[in-house]
PDB file of C-alpha atoms in Angstrom:
ATOM      1  CA  ASN Y   1      13.193  11.751   6.786  1.00 50.00           C
ATOM      2  CA  ALA Y   2      15.594   9.016   8.021  1.00 55.00           C
ATOM      3  CA  LYS Y   3      19.553   9.685   7.461  1.00 61.00           C
ATOM      4  CA  VAL Y   4      20.771   6.309   6.301  1.00 59.00           C
ATOM      5  CA  THR Y   5      24.486   5.715   6.849  1.00 60.00           C
ATOM      6  CA  LEU Y   6      26.762   3.159   5.434  1.00 55.00           C
ATOM      7  CA  GLY Y   7      27.041   1.525   9.035  1.00 58.00           C
ATOM      8  CA  ALA Y   8      22.756   1.646   9.108  1.00 59.00           C
ATOM      9  CA  ILE Y   9      22.583  -0.409   6.008  1.00 64.00           C
ATOM     10  CA  ALA Y  10      25.556  -3.038   6.802  1.00 65.00           C
ATOM     11  CA  GLN Y  11      23.459  -4.423  10.154  1.00 72.00           C
ATOM     12  CA  PRO Y  12      21.978  -7.329   8.986  1.00 71.00           C
ATOM     13  CA  ASP Y  13      21.331  -8.505  12.227  1.00 75.00           C
ATOM     14  CA  LYS Y  14      20.387  -5.438  13.933  1.00 78.00           C
ATOM     15  CA  VAL Y  15      16.717  -5.575  15.241  1.00 83.00           C
ATOM     16  CA  LEU Y  16      14.080  -3.015  14.584  1.00 84.00           C
ATOM     17  CA  ASP Y  17      14.474  -0.069  16.968  1.00 89.00           C
ATOM     18  CA  SER Y  18      12.066   2.785  17.448  1.00 90.00           C
ATOM     19  CA  ASP Y  19      13.425   5.136  14.560  1.00 90.00           C
ATOM     20  CA  ASP Y  20      13.095   1.528  12.033  1.00 90.00           C
ATOM     21  CA  LEU Y  21       9.596   1.078  12.810  1.00 93.00           C
ATOM     22  CA  THR Y  22       9.195   4.864  12.894  1.00 94.00           C
ATOM     23  CA  ASP Y  23      10.344   4.725   9.218  1.00 93.00           C
ATOM     24  CA  LEU Y  24       8.311   1.789   8.321  1.00 95.00           C
ATOM     25  CA  ALA Y  25       5.170   3.005   9.517  1.00 96.00           C
ATOM     26  CA  GLN Y  26       5.487   6.047   7.392  1.00 97.00           C
ATOM     27  CA  LEU Y  27       6.602   4.105   4.139  1.00 97.00           C
ATOM     28  CA  VAL Y  28       3.555   2.150   4.577  1.00 98.00           C
ATOM     29  CA  ASP Y  29       1.106   4.789   5.208  1.00 98.00           C
ATOM     30  CA  SER Y  30       2.963   6.534   2.173  1.00 98.00           C
ATOM     31  CA  TYR Y  31       2.160   3.209   0.241  1.00 98.00           C
ATOM     32  CA  ILE Y  32      -0.950   2.647   0.991  1.00 98.00           C
ATOM     33  CA  SER Y  33      -1.661   6.441  -0.014  1.00 98.00           C
ATOM     34  CA  GLY Y  34      -0.329   5.380  -3.417  1.00 98.00           C
ATOM     35  CA  LEU Y  35      -2.592   2.505  -3.837  1.00 98.00           C
ATOM     36  CA  ARG Y  36      -5.961   4.767  -2.502  1.00 98.00           C
ATOM     37  CA  ASP Y  37      -4.810   6.720  -5.772  1.00 98.00           C
ATOM     38  CA  LYS Y  38      -5.070   3.605  -8.093  1.00 97.00           C
ATOM     39  CA  VAL Y  39      -8.037   2.904  -6.349  1.00 98.00           C
ATOM     40  CA  LYS Y  40      -9.564   6.185  -8.055  1.00 97.00           C
ATOM     41  CA  ALA Y  41      -8.273   5.899 -11.119  1.00 96.00           C
ATOM     42  CA  ALA Y  42      -9.512   2.130 -11.822  1.00 96.00           C
ATOM     43  CA  GLU Y  43     -13.017   2.945 -10.423  1.00 97.00           C
ATOM     44  CA  ALA Y  44     -12.324   6.187 -13.189  1.00 97.00           C
ATOM     45  CA  ALA Y  45     -11.850   3.719 -15.523  1.00 96.00           C
ATOM     46  CA  ILE Y  46     -14.923   1.401 -14.147  1.00 97.00           C
ATOM     47  CA  LEU Y  47     -17.221   4.252 -14.861  1.00 97.00           C
ATOM     48  CA  GLU Y  48     -15.990   5.157 -18.160  1.00 96.00           C
ATOM     49  CA  TYR Y  49     -16.033   1.399 -19.636  1.00 96.00           C
ATOM     50  CA  ALA Y  50     -19.437   0.700 -17.607  1.00 96.00           C
ATOM     51  CA  GLU Y  51     -21.633   0.875 -20.618  1.00 96.00           C
ATOM     52  CA  HIS Y  52     -19.455  -1.601 -22.548  1.00 96.00           C
ATOM     53  CA  PRO Y  53     -18.870  -4.103 -19.381  1.00 96.00           C
ATOM     54  CA  GLU Y  54     -17.480  -6.513 -21.907  1.00 96.00           C
ATOM     55  CA  THR Y  55     -14.289  -5.048 -22.842  1.00 96.00           C
ATOM     56  CA  THR Y  56     -10.679  -5.941 -21.686  1.00 96.00           C
ATOM     57  CA  THR Y  57     -10.258  -2.337 -20.293  1.00 95.00           C
ATOM     58  CA  PHE Y  58     -13.762  -2.321 -18.209  1.00 96.00           C
ATOM     59  CA  VAL Y  59     -12.884  -6.470 -16.618  1.00 97.00           C
ATOM     60  CA  ASP Y  60      -9.349  -5.613 -15.775  1.00 97.00           C
ATOM     61  CA  ALA Y  61     -10.349  -2.409 -14.225  1.00 97.00           C
ATOM     62  CA  VAL Y  62     -12.683  -4.524 -12.103  1.00 97.00           C
ATOM     63  CA  ARG Y  63     -10.240  -6.970 -11.535  1.00 98.00           C
ATOM     64  CA  GLY Y  64      -7.896  -4.644 -10.575  1.00 97.00           C
ATOM     65  CA  ARG Y  65      -9.701  -2.328  -8.171  1.00 98.00           C
ATOM     66  CA  LYS Y  66     -10.560  -5.648  -6.367  1.00 98.00           C
ATOM     67  CA  ASN Y  67      -6.507  -6.771  -6.088  1.00 98.00           C
ATOM     68  CA  LEU Y  68      -6.001  -3.413  -4.580  1.00 98.00           C
ATOM     69  CA  ALA Y  69      -8.665  -3.079  -2.065  1.00 97.00           C
ATOM     70  CA  LYS Y  70      -7.204  -6.376  -1.024  1.00 98.00           C
ATOM     71  CA  ALA Y  71      -3.740  -4.834  -0.348  1.00 98.00           C
ATOM     72  CA  ILE Y  72      -4.809  -1.879   0.813  1.00 98.00           C
ATOM     73  CA  GLU Y  73      -6.980  -4.117   3.580  1.00 98.00           C
ATOM     74  CA  TYR Y  74      -3.250  -5.919   3.845  1.00 98.00           C
ATOM     75  CA  TYR Y  75      -0.828  -2.962   4.248  1.00 98.00           C
ATOM     76  CA  GLN Y  76      -3.589  -1.393   6.846  1.00 98.00           C
ATOM     77  CA  ALA Y  77      -2.763  -4.439   8.946  1.00 98.00           C
ATOM     78  CA  LEU Y  78       0.708  -4.187   8.439  1.00 97.00           C
ATOM     79  CA  ALA Y  79       0.502  -0.221   9.530  1.00 97.00           C
ATOM     80  CA  GLN Y  80      -1.520  -1.428  12.728  1.00 97.00           C
ATOM     81  CA  ARG Y  81       0.661  -3.990  13.374  1.00 96.00           C
ATOM     82  CA  ILE Y  82       3.730  -1.574  13.322  1.00 96.00           C
ATOM     83  CA  LYS Y  83       2.003   0.622  15.621  1.00 95.00           C
ATOM     84  CA  HIS Y  84       0.839  -1.968  17.866  1.00 95.00           C
ATOM     85  CA  ALA Y  85       5.546  -2.742  17.519  1.00 92.00           C
ATOM     86  CA  GLN Y  86       5.720   0.931  18.266  1.00 91.00           C
ATOM     87  CA  GLY Y  87       3.490   0.646  21.820  1.00 89.00           C
ATOM     88  CA  GLN Y  88       0.921   2.391  20.298  1.00 78.00           C
TER      89      GLN Y  88
END
């Protein structure tokens, strides 16, 4: 819900302040939520095609699930670093 102004955008040398960190935390949390939705979709595909593990759809779903899990782990760690930077 941050109010973005041209002045704020045009300050590339500005150090991240408390509001910026809050915005980043919200963005990362939202991104993690989206990744979790994708995990659910990949898991559904894995279950649907489990009887045919040789199919491209199954293999892609398993690979995607593994990659999504790694991404979630990374962004959760990033969220922790942001919270640490906020003093939480």
